[in-house]
């Protein structure tokens, strides 16, 4: 077996795929850098990310499996799962070996099916984040939100927020992965920040616009009033809003 | 802003609006124009869920709960001794904008008690929508309630600014309405619905010729019926729904299990349960009509005018029509695949795609999301006869029921005990 490692980026992964074919390597395994070592006999290589090579792979795959197919590959990478590259590479090999058909439609192929499942999970998380982001208006007139999604979906939700909130500055920050996306009324920008200690709610209050806590409180009032107690169904409720998301949901956080 | 006063109003007017079950923000595409605020993506997003498990997508409030009518099933009815409140137009606009900017909601669903006349009320609702669109450049979702009896001119204006309009039929039949809402008459509800339907047709026609025709209620119309307040059968309900889907091009019919709000001899008692399972079965039947190609009289017939509570309507149909089965998964048409219990729309299409590549077996189907515990009795595979023995088993229903865990089981048990 031959091990290729890459830098966790989509471009890095495509560069690795390129090298696997360029060097005609047999039994290739592609893994993220920095993961625990596995025993390999035929050697290993740290692939350096190369936009030109990545682009060629991207174009080729898109021609073979269409927009939706390539989207499945990218979504699967966003799961950040340790073994996802194995299934993805498997599908890529399958596609390259069968250029006449769109193999993504072959749901009887285990790796194709796996990618469909990954895509579904990432898609659901994307949808959830588009729903669960809760902006707070800060003193400097930026609508700010923290998130901690299960998968790395920030890059694929930014577009939604950009088309919706065009006349307000906003920043969505992924606390788990320590980066955010900022919209300055013109363009999107990636922002890296390290918070050096745990988030403190009372201190955070000083950063907020005066009316902000009032609107949060109105939202909580609304949320409580719109519930019909006679129909209470917590099982269904938790299915839709699992507890791990409550941390940043205004309606689930007690009043200041 | 007098924050305490607004909180009190919001509290009263959200509470009064919550019995309208519709909260959908789907079916309308509206782009964010000129760098304004908001858009409607066509999909609709549930931003949260209440503890009763319902989607929170829109700020759903009444403009006022002052009402001159006395509909027995409604908390807002004139004779009910409750606190009354009213928002100003500007207050509703401010709340909507501020909630929307924080990504709490997809938009506004505004309804109202009839506080003076139908037209005065409708006019005020239209003002809110107009202000949001023209002054705030708000492109999020707006659903306005059409007030029965409102004039055509007002309905026309409403359609220019709202994404969706709805008139609640309230009760599935005219007799029910006469009994519980003597101030209302069905024709007053149907007139604005008819007007809006025709305007939408005119709009669709004009759009083909002039690209710039202003939008008119792009999300269409919907309505709601209260279930279980009056003795209508499911057959009557389904036929009413079917009639409105067909003749009024409605996007959705909502079924709202009656939540007891009044001590009135015409109504189920205050202690009665909300008929949630029945409501769920009606929604399932509704889906079968809209997406699975079933006709109303296939789902129910006069001999059996109520939906079975222990099996879903699709399984019920299959059990009554065993002669259509087993269905060969490898070559049956999509229409028939859709009729297999346990096969949803998505898995049906996966079957169609996957069978081009290989002969499908039970394992494939399972991975495609098919509920095999139900489906397996109704399917035949190309090269095996495995499950055929059970299909004509006289206890097939019991065999299947043992393998299903209904999410409504908890509700189902106590209801059974009543028989
Ligand atoms: S007119 Fe509407 S708000 Fe007034 S009592 Fe009847 S249903 Fe309730």
XYZ file of C-alpha atoms and ligand atoms in Angstrom:
683
model
C 0.000 0.000 0.000
C 1.124 3.535 -0.713
C 0.073 6.396 1.535
C -0.551 9.931 0.301
C -1.297 12.609 2.875
C -2.796 16.033 2.198
C -3.472 19.264 4.081
C -7.244 18.806 4.843
C -8.289 21.160 2.028
C -10.432 20.189 -0.955
C -7.652 21.356 -3.288
C -5.169 19.281 -1.346
C -7.278 16.179 -1.759
C -7.649 16.702 -5.506
C -3.869 17.239 -5.753
C -3.382 13.871 -4.085
C -5.763 12.212 -6.554
C -3.770 13.784 -9.380
C -0.505 12.422 -8.023
C -1.894 8.956 -7.547
C -2.607 8.814 -11.277
C 0.439 10.804 -12.380
C 2.794 8.421 -10.592
C 0.706 5.384 -11.507
C 0.735 4.284 -7.890
C -0.831 0.983 -6.968
C -2.979 0.463 -3.855
C -3.077 4.110 -2.887
C -4.562 5.279 0.396
C -5.242 9.017 0.786
C -5.393 10.414 4.314
C -5.388 13.747 6.058
C -2.046 14.915 7.445
C -1.493 14.635 11.160
C -3.620 11.551 11.731
C -2.129 8.649 13.696
C 0.258 6.574 11.585
C -0.717 3.292 10.040
C 1.722 0.642 8.931
C 2.473 0.852 5.258
C 4.896 -1.169 3.259
C 5.291 0.578 -0.060
C 6.092 4.044 1.263
C 4.390 7.371 1.729
C 4.378 10.922 0.434
C 3.171 14.253 1.728
C 1.367 15.836 -1.185
C 1.793 19.560 -1.577
C -1.375 21.309 -2.603
C -1.236 22.411 -6.194
C -4.166 24.501 -7.497
C -3.366 23.717 -11.120
C -3.459 19.948 -10.598
C -6.510 20.218 -8.389
C -8.304 22.182 -11.080
C -7.595 19.502 -13.690
C -9.035 16.781 -11.468
C -12.035 18.967 -10.696
C -12.775 19.653 -14.361
C -12.416 16.002 -15.294
C -14.683 14.777 -12.506
C -17.271 17.402 -13.268
C -17.373 16.247 -16.864
C -17.827 12.659 -15.686
C -20.355 13.098 -12.924
C -21.853 16.562 -13.318
C -22.374 19.396 -10.859
C -24.260 17.210 -8.408
C -21.623 14.507 -8.488
C -18.761 16.849 -7.715
C -20.868 18.413 -4.990
C -21.198 14.996 -3.371
C -17.433 14.653 -3.307
C -16.936 18.054 -1.736
C -19.709 17.529 0.809
C -18.194 14.175 1.736
C -14.841 15.826 2.385
C -16.554 18.376 4.657
C -17.563 15.561 7.010
C -13.864 15.598 8.024
C -14.343 11.926 8.796
C -11.153 9.959 9.106
C -11.955 7.383 6.472
C -13.995 9.441 4.033
C -11.189 9.724 1.470
C -11.218 5.959 1.000
C -14.820 5.925 -0.221
C -14.354 9.062 -2.270
C -11.248 7.785 -4.003
C -13.033 4.538 -4.645
C -15.841 6.360 -6.440
C -13.352 8.451 -8.411
C -11.601 5.305 -9.622
C -14.952 3.779 -10.507
C -15.912 6.904 -12.463
C -12.623 7.107 -14.352
C -12.855 3.429 -15.270
C -16.407 3.858 -16.613
C -16.412 7.144 -18.504
C -19.580 6.289 -20.426
C -21.967 6.248 -17.466
C -22.648 8.532 -14.530
C -21.613 6.152 -11.774
C -23.085 8.461 -9.123
C -26.467 7.009 -10.032
C -25.363 3.472 -9.177
C -26.833 3.167 -5.714
C -26.003 -0.530 -5.630
C -22.282 0.370 -5.366
C -21.338 0.578 -1.673
C -19.007 3.589 -1.981
C -21.430 5.536 -4.154
C -24.066 4.878 -1.539
C -21.700 5.959 1.235
C -21.099 9.275 -0.541
C -24.833 9.727 -0.876
C -25.147 9.209 2.873
C -22.316 11.628 3.674
C -23.909 14.178 1.396
C -27.215 13.761 3.107
C -25.709 14.330 6.548
C -23.733 17.370 5.452
C -26.721 18.714 3.650
C -28.813 18.373 6.759
C -26.190 20.157 8.821
C -26.019 22.947 6.245
C -29.764 23.298 6.397
C -29.691 23.306 10.184
C -27.070 26.014 10.338
C -28.980 28.177 7.892
C -31.864 27.846 10.325
C -30.077 27.990 13.674
C -27.684 30.893 13.205
C -28.790 33.583 15.667
C -27.317 36.999 15.031
C -26.733 39.504 17.806
C -26.282 43.145 16.954
C -22.991 44.452 18.329
C -21.993 48.043 19.164
C -20.109 48.358 15.911
C -23.223 47.436 13.941
C -22.145 43.944 12.997
C -24.643 41.103 13.262
C -22.585 38.420 14.962
C -23.273 34.689 15.411
C -21.374 31.740 16.879
C -21.832 28.239 15.551
C -20.386 24.792 16.285
C -21.583 22.594 13.466
C -20.938 18.847 13.378
C -19.338 19.187 9.960
C -17.363 21.968 8.367
C -20.329 23.620 6.671
C -19.448 27.309 7.039
C -18.006 27.525 3.489
C -21.234 26.188 2.021
C -23.677 28.287 4.062
C -22.020 31.640 3.380
C -23.721 32.033 0.025
C -27.169 31.747 1.562
C -26.450 34.470 4.104
C -24.830 36.676 1.514
C -27.863 36.669 -0.727
C -30.250 37.147 2.166
C -28.527 39.786 4.299
C -27.088 42.248 1.814
C -27.660 45.479 3.693
C -26.174 44.546 7.046
C -22.646 43.581 8.057
C -22.440 40.139 9.543
C -19.940 37.661 10.901
C -20.555 33.973 11.468
C -17.874 32.321 13.548
C -17.213 28.593 13.836
C -16.020 28.212 17.430
C -15.043 24.592 16.913
C -12.765 25.257 13.967
C -11.708 28.779 15.004
C -12.513 30.665 11.852
C -15.323 32.820 10.618
C -16.789 34.412 7.519
C -17.359 38.148 7.500
C -19.502 40.146 5.109
C -18.614 43.834 4.919
C -21.562 44.886 2.669
C -19.495 44.123 -0.433
C -17.675 40.825 -0.191
C -17.059 37.781 1.945
C -13.832 37.373 3.848
C -12.408 34.538 5.914
C -11.397 35.585 9.408
C -9.124 33.662 11.749
C -9.371 34.468 15.439
C -8.448 32.749 18.635
C -10.578 33.416 21.664
C -8.134 32.969 24.502
C -10.700 32.011 27.090
C -14.167 30.693 27.492
C -16.953 32.856 26.257
C -18.454 34.888 29.069
C -22.019 35.973 28.623
C -22.047 38.967 30.961
C -18.904 40.439 29.440
C -20.328 39.781 26.019
C -23.250 41.999 26.961
C -21.058 45.103 26.862
C -20.283 44.413 23.256
C -23.935 44.484 22.288
C -26.131 47.273 21.064
C -28.498 48.633 23.710
C -31.684 47.168 22.208
C -30.180 43.767 21.529
C -31.164 42.061 24.814
C -34.673 43.480 24.411
C -35.174 41.882 21.013
C -33.777 38.632 22.336
C -36.287 38.788 25.124
C -39.143 39.523 22.702
C -38.097 36.509 20.675
C -38.179 34.306 23.768
C -41.637 35.618 24.610
C -42.811 34.827 21.127
C -41.282 31.370 21.176
C -42.952 30.510 24.472
C -46.353 31.865 23.436
C -46.540 30.167 20.083
C -46.308 26.737 21.701
C -49.545 24.796 22.247
C -49.169 23.035 25.587
C -51.949 20.540 24.919
C -49.999 19.243 21.950
C -46.689 18.911 23.750
C -44.436 16.317 22.126
C -40.869 16.532 23.422
C -39.712 13.495 21.478
C -40.521 15.201 18.212
C -39.143 18.468 19.520
C -35.755 16.968 20.362
C -35.639 15.199 17.044
C -35.824 18.561 15.300
C -33.724 20.575 17.732
C -31.188 18.196 19.313
C -29.765 19.475 22.596
C -26.273 20.016 21.238
C -27.557 23.000 19.246
C -29.193 24.781 22.173
C -26.038 26.534 23.289
C -26.382 29.296 20.693
C -30.145 29.297 20.218
C -31.515 32.515 21.675
C -34.895 30.947 22.423
C -33.225 28.192 24.444
C -30.987 30.473 26.501
C -32.420 31.938 29.715
C -32.932 35.683 30.029
C -30.000 37.888 31.016
C -40.207 51.716 22.013
C -42.143 50.860 25.132
C -40.627 47.473 25.619
C -42.967 46.223 28.346
C -46.076 47.194 26.454
C -44.785 45.505 23.285
C -43.945 42.361 25.237
C -47.467 42.215 26.580
C -49.025 42.729 23.156
C -46.752 40.149 21.597
C -47.636 37.721 24.296
C -51.386 38.122 23.753
C -51.344 38.312 19.984
C -48.946 35.409 19.410
C -50.949 33.275 21.781
C -54.150 34.040 19.871
C -52.575 33.328 16.472
C -51.016 29.990 17.263
C -54.062 27.864 16.488
C -53.553 28.552 12.839
C -51.323 25.611 12.057
C -49.874 26.842 8.816
C -46.373 28.134 9.219
C -45.019 27.269 5.826
C -42.748 29.740 4.142
C -42.240 27.656 1.040
C -43.416 27.905 -2.505
C -42.383 31.459 -3.191
C -39.213 32.660 -4.828
C -38.381 36.281 -4.283
C -34.928 37.664 -4.874
C -33.207 40.216 -2.757
C -33.437 43.272 -4.942
C -31.305 46.425 -4.921
C -29.235 45.280 -1.997
C -32.218 45.188 0.304
C -33.169 42.876 3.103
C -34.092 39.277 2.665
C -35.223 36.822 0.060
C -37.515 33.850 -0.220
C -35.713 30.791 -1.486
C -38.709 28.710 -2.419
C -37.769 26.056 0.119
C -38.663 27.762 3.354
C -36.685 27.248 6.546
C -37.876 26.179 9.977
C -35.781 28.352 12.248
C -36.901 26.590 15.361
C -39.463 24.145 16.667
C -41.896 24.568 19.512
C -42.097 21.977 22.270
C -45.097 20.522 20.484
C -42.763 19.749 17.602
C -44.134 22.277 15.136
C -42.004 24.329 12.816
C -41.374 27.982 13.691
C -40.761 29.707 10.431
C -42.747 32.906 10.505
C -43.621 35.527 13.054
C -47.227 34.470 13.378
C -49.370 37.054 15.113
C -52.717 38.758 15.019
C -52.807 42.468 14.353
C -55.532 42.603 16.966
C -57.631 40.105 18.890
C -60.562 42.461 19.072
C -63.321 40.755 17.114
C -66.965 41.495 16.409
C -67.714 37.835 15.575
C -68.419 34.971 17.895
C -67.099 31.757 16.355
C -67.449 29.051 18.982
C -64.100 27.272 18.320
C -62.002 30.450 18.474
C -60.258 31.957 21.521
C -60.693 35.405 20.050
C -64.511 35.193 19.866
C -66.396 38.239 21.103
C -68.016 36.481 24.055
C -64.737 35.156 25.465
C -63.556 37.042 28.524
C -59.902 37.652 27.677
C -57.448 40.513 27.484
C -57.560 42.342 24.191
C -54.684 44.100 22.480
C -53.775 45.659 19.155
C -50.497 46.367 17.416
C -49.962 49.461 15.354
C -48.841 48.970 11.785
C -45.396 50.325 12.628
C -44.976 47.980 15.590
C -45.548 44.940 13.415
C -43.120 46.271 10.831
C -40.418 46.847 13.478
C -40.818 43.433 15.034
C -40.684 41.696 11.674
C -37.580 43.540 10.527
C -35.716 43.078 13.789
C -36.531 39.383 14.050
C -35.645 38.838 10.429
C -32.265 40.569 10.664
C -31.321 38.232 13.512
C -32.228 35.182 11.425
C -35.070 34.203 13.757
C -37.685 34.008 11.010
C -38.407 33.710 7.287
C -41.000 36.419 7.435
C -44.422 37.387 8.707
C -47.761 35.616 8.913
C -50.309 38.260 9.797
C -53.898 37.590 10.635
C -56.453 39.508 12.634
C -59.719 39.534 14.461
C -62.367 41.407 12.504
C -62.365 44.602 14.498
C -64.799 46.767 12.579
C -65.608 45.529 9.169
C -63.928 43.111 6.815
C -62.556 45.928 4.704
C -61.124 48.031 7.544
C -59.366 44.954 8.859
C -58.046 43.840 5.489
C -56.916 47.343 4.706
C -54.783 47.447 7.854
C -53.183 44.090 7.035
C -52.353 45.303 3.553
C -50.756 48.438 5.007
C -48.297 46.336 6.970
C -47.261 44.345 3.912
C -47.022 47.447 1.775
C -44.824 49.219 4.281
C -42.519 46.234 4.576
C -42.106 45.965 0.832
C -41.954 49.606 -0.180
C -40.382 51.369 2.792
C -38.127 48.670 4.193
C -37.299 46.950 0.893
C -38.121 43.696 2.637
C -38.066 40.665 0.372
C -38.735 37.973 2.968
C -41.905 35.941 3.112
C -45.272 37.537 3.840
C -48.432 35.520 4.394
C -51.602 37.546 4.877
C -54.900 36.191 5.958
C -57.681 37.193 3.585
C -60.547 38.447 5.680
C -63.828 36.879 4.518
C -65.898 39.521 2.780
C -62.970 41.812 1.899
C -63.342 43.750 -1.346
C -61.688 42.762 -4.615
C -59.622 45.957 -4.674
C -58.093 45.147 -1.289
C -57.459 41.546 -2.276
C -55.714 42.772 -5.384
C -53.426 45.016 -3.352
C -52.787 42.210 -0.878
C -51.648 39.964 -3.706
C -49.164 42.568 -4.900
C -47.268 42.549 -1.603
C -47.904 39.141 -0.056
C -46.370 35.838 -1.049
C -49.287 33.810 0.153
C -52.918 34.518 0.933
C -55.249 32.241 2.800
C -58.850 32.129 3.902
C -59.629 29.511 6.475
C -62.644 27.421 5.623
C -62.650 26.630 9.344
C -65.049 23.715 9.058
C -65.194 21.065 6.367
C -68.872 21.581 5.586
C -71.324 24.435 5.389
C -73.532 22.853 8.058
C -70.592 22.805 10.467
C -69.944 26.453 9.796
C -73.585 27.396 10.394
C -73.535 25.597 13.684
C -70.317 27.015 15.107
C -69.767 30.289 13.286
C -73.210 31.740 12.695
C -71.782 35.184 11.788
C -69.843 33.764 8.890
C -71.003 32.408 5.608
C -69.137 30.199 3.234
C -69.670 32.429 0.232
C -67.793 35.283 1.923
C -64.836 32.961 2.255
C -65.026 31.617 -1.242
C -65.319 34.983 -2.980
C -61.866 36.329 -2.080
C -60.404 32.883 -2.747
C -61.946 32.853 -6.170
C -60.809 36.380 -6.878
C -57.218 35.588 -5.924
C -57.266 32.387 -7.953
C -58.323 34.303 -11.047
C -55.792 37.067 -10.466
C -53.038 34.453 -10.237
C -54.183 32.978 -13.550
C -54.169 36.431 -15.124
C -50.708 37.065 -13.720
C -49.328 33.779 -15.058
C -50.716 34.605 -18.422
C -49.348 38.152 -18.511
C -45.957 37.059 -17.302
C -45.574 35.014 -20.453
C -45.947 38.166 -22.498
C -44.440 40.874 -20.303
C -41.437 39.971 -18.270
C -41.859 42.854 -15.884
C -45.389 42.050 -14.681
C -45.361 42.649 -10.909
C -45.579 39.464 -8.870
C -48.969 38.410 -7.572
C -49.145 36.091 -4.551
C -46.340 33.877 -5.906
C -46.747 31.431 -3.036
C -50.378 30.839 -3.941
C -53.246 30.247 -1.542
C -53.854 27.852 1.294
C -56.634 27.124 3.731
C -57.247 25.383 7.020
C -60.020 23.151 8.359
C -60.605 22.333 11.990
C -60.884 18.616 12.547
C -62.976 16.997 15.233
C -65.003 20.018 16.365
C -67.929 18.895 14.218
C -68.942 15.352 13.234
C -67.779 15.288 9.583
C -66.250 12.050 8.301
C -62.747 11.821 6.867
C -64.335 11.104 3.513
C -66.125 14.468 3.595
C -62.937 16.199 4.678
C -60.826 14.603 1.961
C -63.421 15.437 -0.666
C -63.591 19.049 0.465
C -59.797 19.233 0.312
C -59.762 17.641 -3.110
C -62.363 20.098 -4.356
C -60.313 23.067 -3.190
C -57.053 21.714 -4.586
C -58.700 21.182 -7.936
C -61.067 24.105 -8.348
C -59.117 26.775 -6.501
C -55.572 25.636 -7.257
C -54.719 25.719 -3.558
C -51.120 25.055 -2.617
C -51.954 23.505 0.720
C -54.886 22.468 2.818
C -54.087 22.310 6.512
C -55.903 20.121 8.982
C -55.977 21.367 12.524
C -57.054 18.968 15.254
C -59.442 20.904 17.443
C -57.796 22.147 20.629
C -60.556 22.594 23.193
C -60.825 26.310 24.007
C -64.410 26.717 25.119
C -67.080 25.221 27.309
C -69.895 25.084 24.817
C -72.472 22.358 24.315
C -71.930 22.520 20.536
C -68.270 21.523 20.996
C -66.230 18.618 22.393
C -65.655 19.106 26.107
C -62.693 20.971 27.550
C -61.260 17.652 28.700
C -61.279 16.068 25.266
C -58.009 15.169 23.611
C -56.637 16.893 20.562
C -57.214 14.324 17.763
C -53.579 14.296 16.737
C -53.449 10.839 15.241
C -56.473 11.499 13.067
C -54.938 14.781 11.980
C -51.749 12.918 11.075
C -53.658 10.355 9.019
C -55.401 13.163 7.121
C -52.058 14.723 6.265
C -50.854 11.346 5.035
C -53.958 10.976 2.881
C -53.404 14.502 1.586
C -49.821 13.584 0.597
C -51.052 10.511 -1.208
C -53.316 12.715 -3.300
C -50.740 15.378 -4.018
C -47.560 13.397 -4.553
C -48.321 9.711 -4.925
C -50.977 9.828 -7.592
C -53.859 8.530 -5.460
C -57.407 9.692 -6.096
C -59.638 10.791 -3.234
C -62.034 7.872 -3.696
C -59.216 5.355 -3.741
C -58.236 6.416 -0.250
C -61.739 6.239 1.231
C -65.170 5.177 0.073
C -68.682 5.579 1.506
C -68.529 2.117 3.043
C -65.455 3.092 4.966
C -65.655 6.847 5.534
C -62.960 7.099 8.235
C -59.238 6.552 7.870
C -57.948 3.605 9.839
C -56.001 4.730 12.863
C -53.818 1.655 13.196
C -52.344 1.672 9.699
C -51.366 4.574 7.462
C -53.646 5.170 4.465
C -51.147 3.831 1.950
C -50.752 0.537 3.766
C -54.515 0.468 4.203
C -55.017 0.852 0.460
C -52.481 -1.907 -0.251
C -54.177 -4.294 2.154
C -57.533 -3.673 0.480
C -56.034 -4.091 -2.978
C -53.804 -7.125 -2.704
C -54.495 -8.059 -6.305
C -52.072 -5.315 -7.437
C -49.236 -7.044 -5.610
C -46.523 -8.268 -5.546
C -44.828 -5.578 -7.575
C -41.678 -6.495 -9.420
C -39.045 -4.045 -8.315
C -36.917 -4.558 -11.413
C -39.377 -3.478 -14.066
C -42.531 -1.930 -12.560
C -43.476 1.647 -13.506
C -42.705 4.447 -11.079
C -46.453 4.862 -10.448
C -46.663 1.362 -9.059
C -43.387 1.547 -7.160
C -44.787 4.613 -5.405
C -47.729 2.544 -4.235
C -45.632 0.013 -2.349
C -46.048 0.552 1.409
C -42.732 1.612 2.922
C -41.389 3.158 -0.281
C -41.175 6.952 -0.252
C -40.714 9.291 -3.180
C -36.961 9.516 -2.776
C -36.415 5.796 -2.467
C -38.717 5.198 -5.439
C -36.434 7.275 -7.631
C -33.371 5.577 -6.187
C -34.865 2.240 -7.180
C -35.455 3.496 -10.710
C -31.837 4.728 -10.914
C -30.206 1.752 -9.199
C -31.949 -1.021 -11.110
C -30.290 0.079 -14.332
C -26.994 -1.030 -12.856
C -27.820 -4.245 -11.100
C -30.542 -6.633 -10.082
C -31.772 -5.181 -6.829
C -32.037 -7.265 -3.698
C -33.425 -6.590 -0.232
C -30.113 -5.236 0.967
C -30.011 -2.617 -1.786
C -33.526 -1.506 -0.932
C -32.708 -1.167 2.724
C -29.750 1.068 1.945
C -31.943 3.145 -0.332
C -34.133 3.979 2.643
C -37.040 1.611 2.005
C -38.906 0.502 5.153
C -38.495 -3.180 4.422
C -40.586 -4.412 7.331
C -43.614 -3.137 5.430
C -42.390 -3.225 1.842
C -41.102 -6.786 1.765
C -44.567 -8.321 1.720
C -45.534 -6.423 -1.410
C -42.428 -6.806 -3.534
C -41.064 -9.481 -5.749
C -37.469 -9.538 -6.825
C -36.397 -10.586 -10.256
C -34.865 -13.849 -9.262
C -36.511 -14.951 -6.086
C -39.937 -15.713 -4.753
C -39.021 -15.261 -1.143
C -41.801 -13.203 0.397
C -44.706 -14.317 -1.656
C -45.998 -16.698 0.956
C -46.987 -13.890 3.313
C -48.878 -11.727 0.848
C -52.039 -13.777 0.929
C -51.767 -14.663 4.535
C -55.003 -13.721 6.226
C -53.196 -12.128 9.132
C -50.944 -9.970 6.978
C -52.076 -6.800 8.722
C -51.204 -8.171 12.172
C -47.878 -9.458 10.888
C -46.983 -6.002 9.635
C -48.331 -4.143 12.649
C -46.054 -6.120 14.929
C -43.052 -4.719 13.106
C -44.075 -1.075 13.107
C -43.330 1.331 15.888
C -45.621 4.219 15.369
C -44.425 7.569 16.613
C -47.996 8.104 17.670
C -48.194 4.959 19.709
C -48.407 6.951 22.914
C -51.366 8.855 21.536
C -52.847 5.780 20.035
C -53.054 3.759 23.214
C -55.263 6.062 25.288
C -57.526 6.722 22.309
C -58.048 3.018 21.846
C -59.018 2.670 25.476
C -62.005 4.910 24.809
C -63.699 2.391 22.530
S -63.918 35.989 12.972
Fe -61.950 34.973 13.175
S -61.019 35.916 14.966
Fe -63.181 36.440 15.030
S -64.081 34.874 16.294
Fe -64.306 34.154 14.176
S -62.461 32.927 13.821
Fe -62.112 34.104 15.689
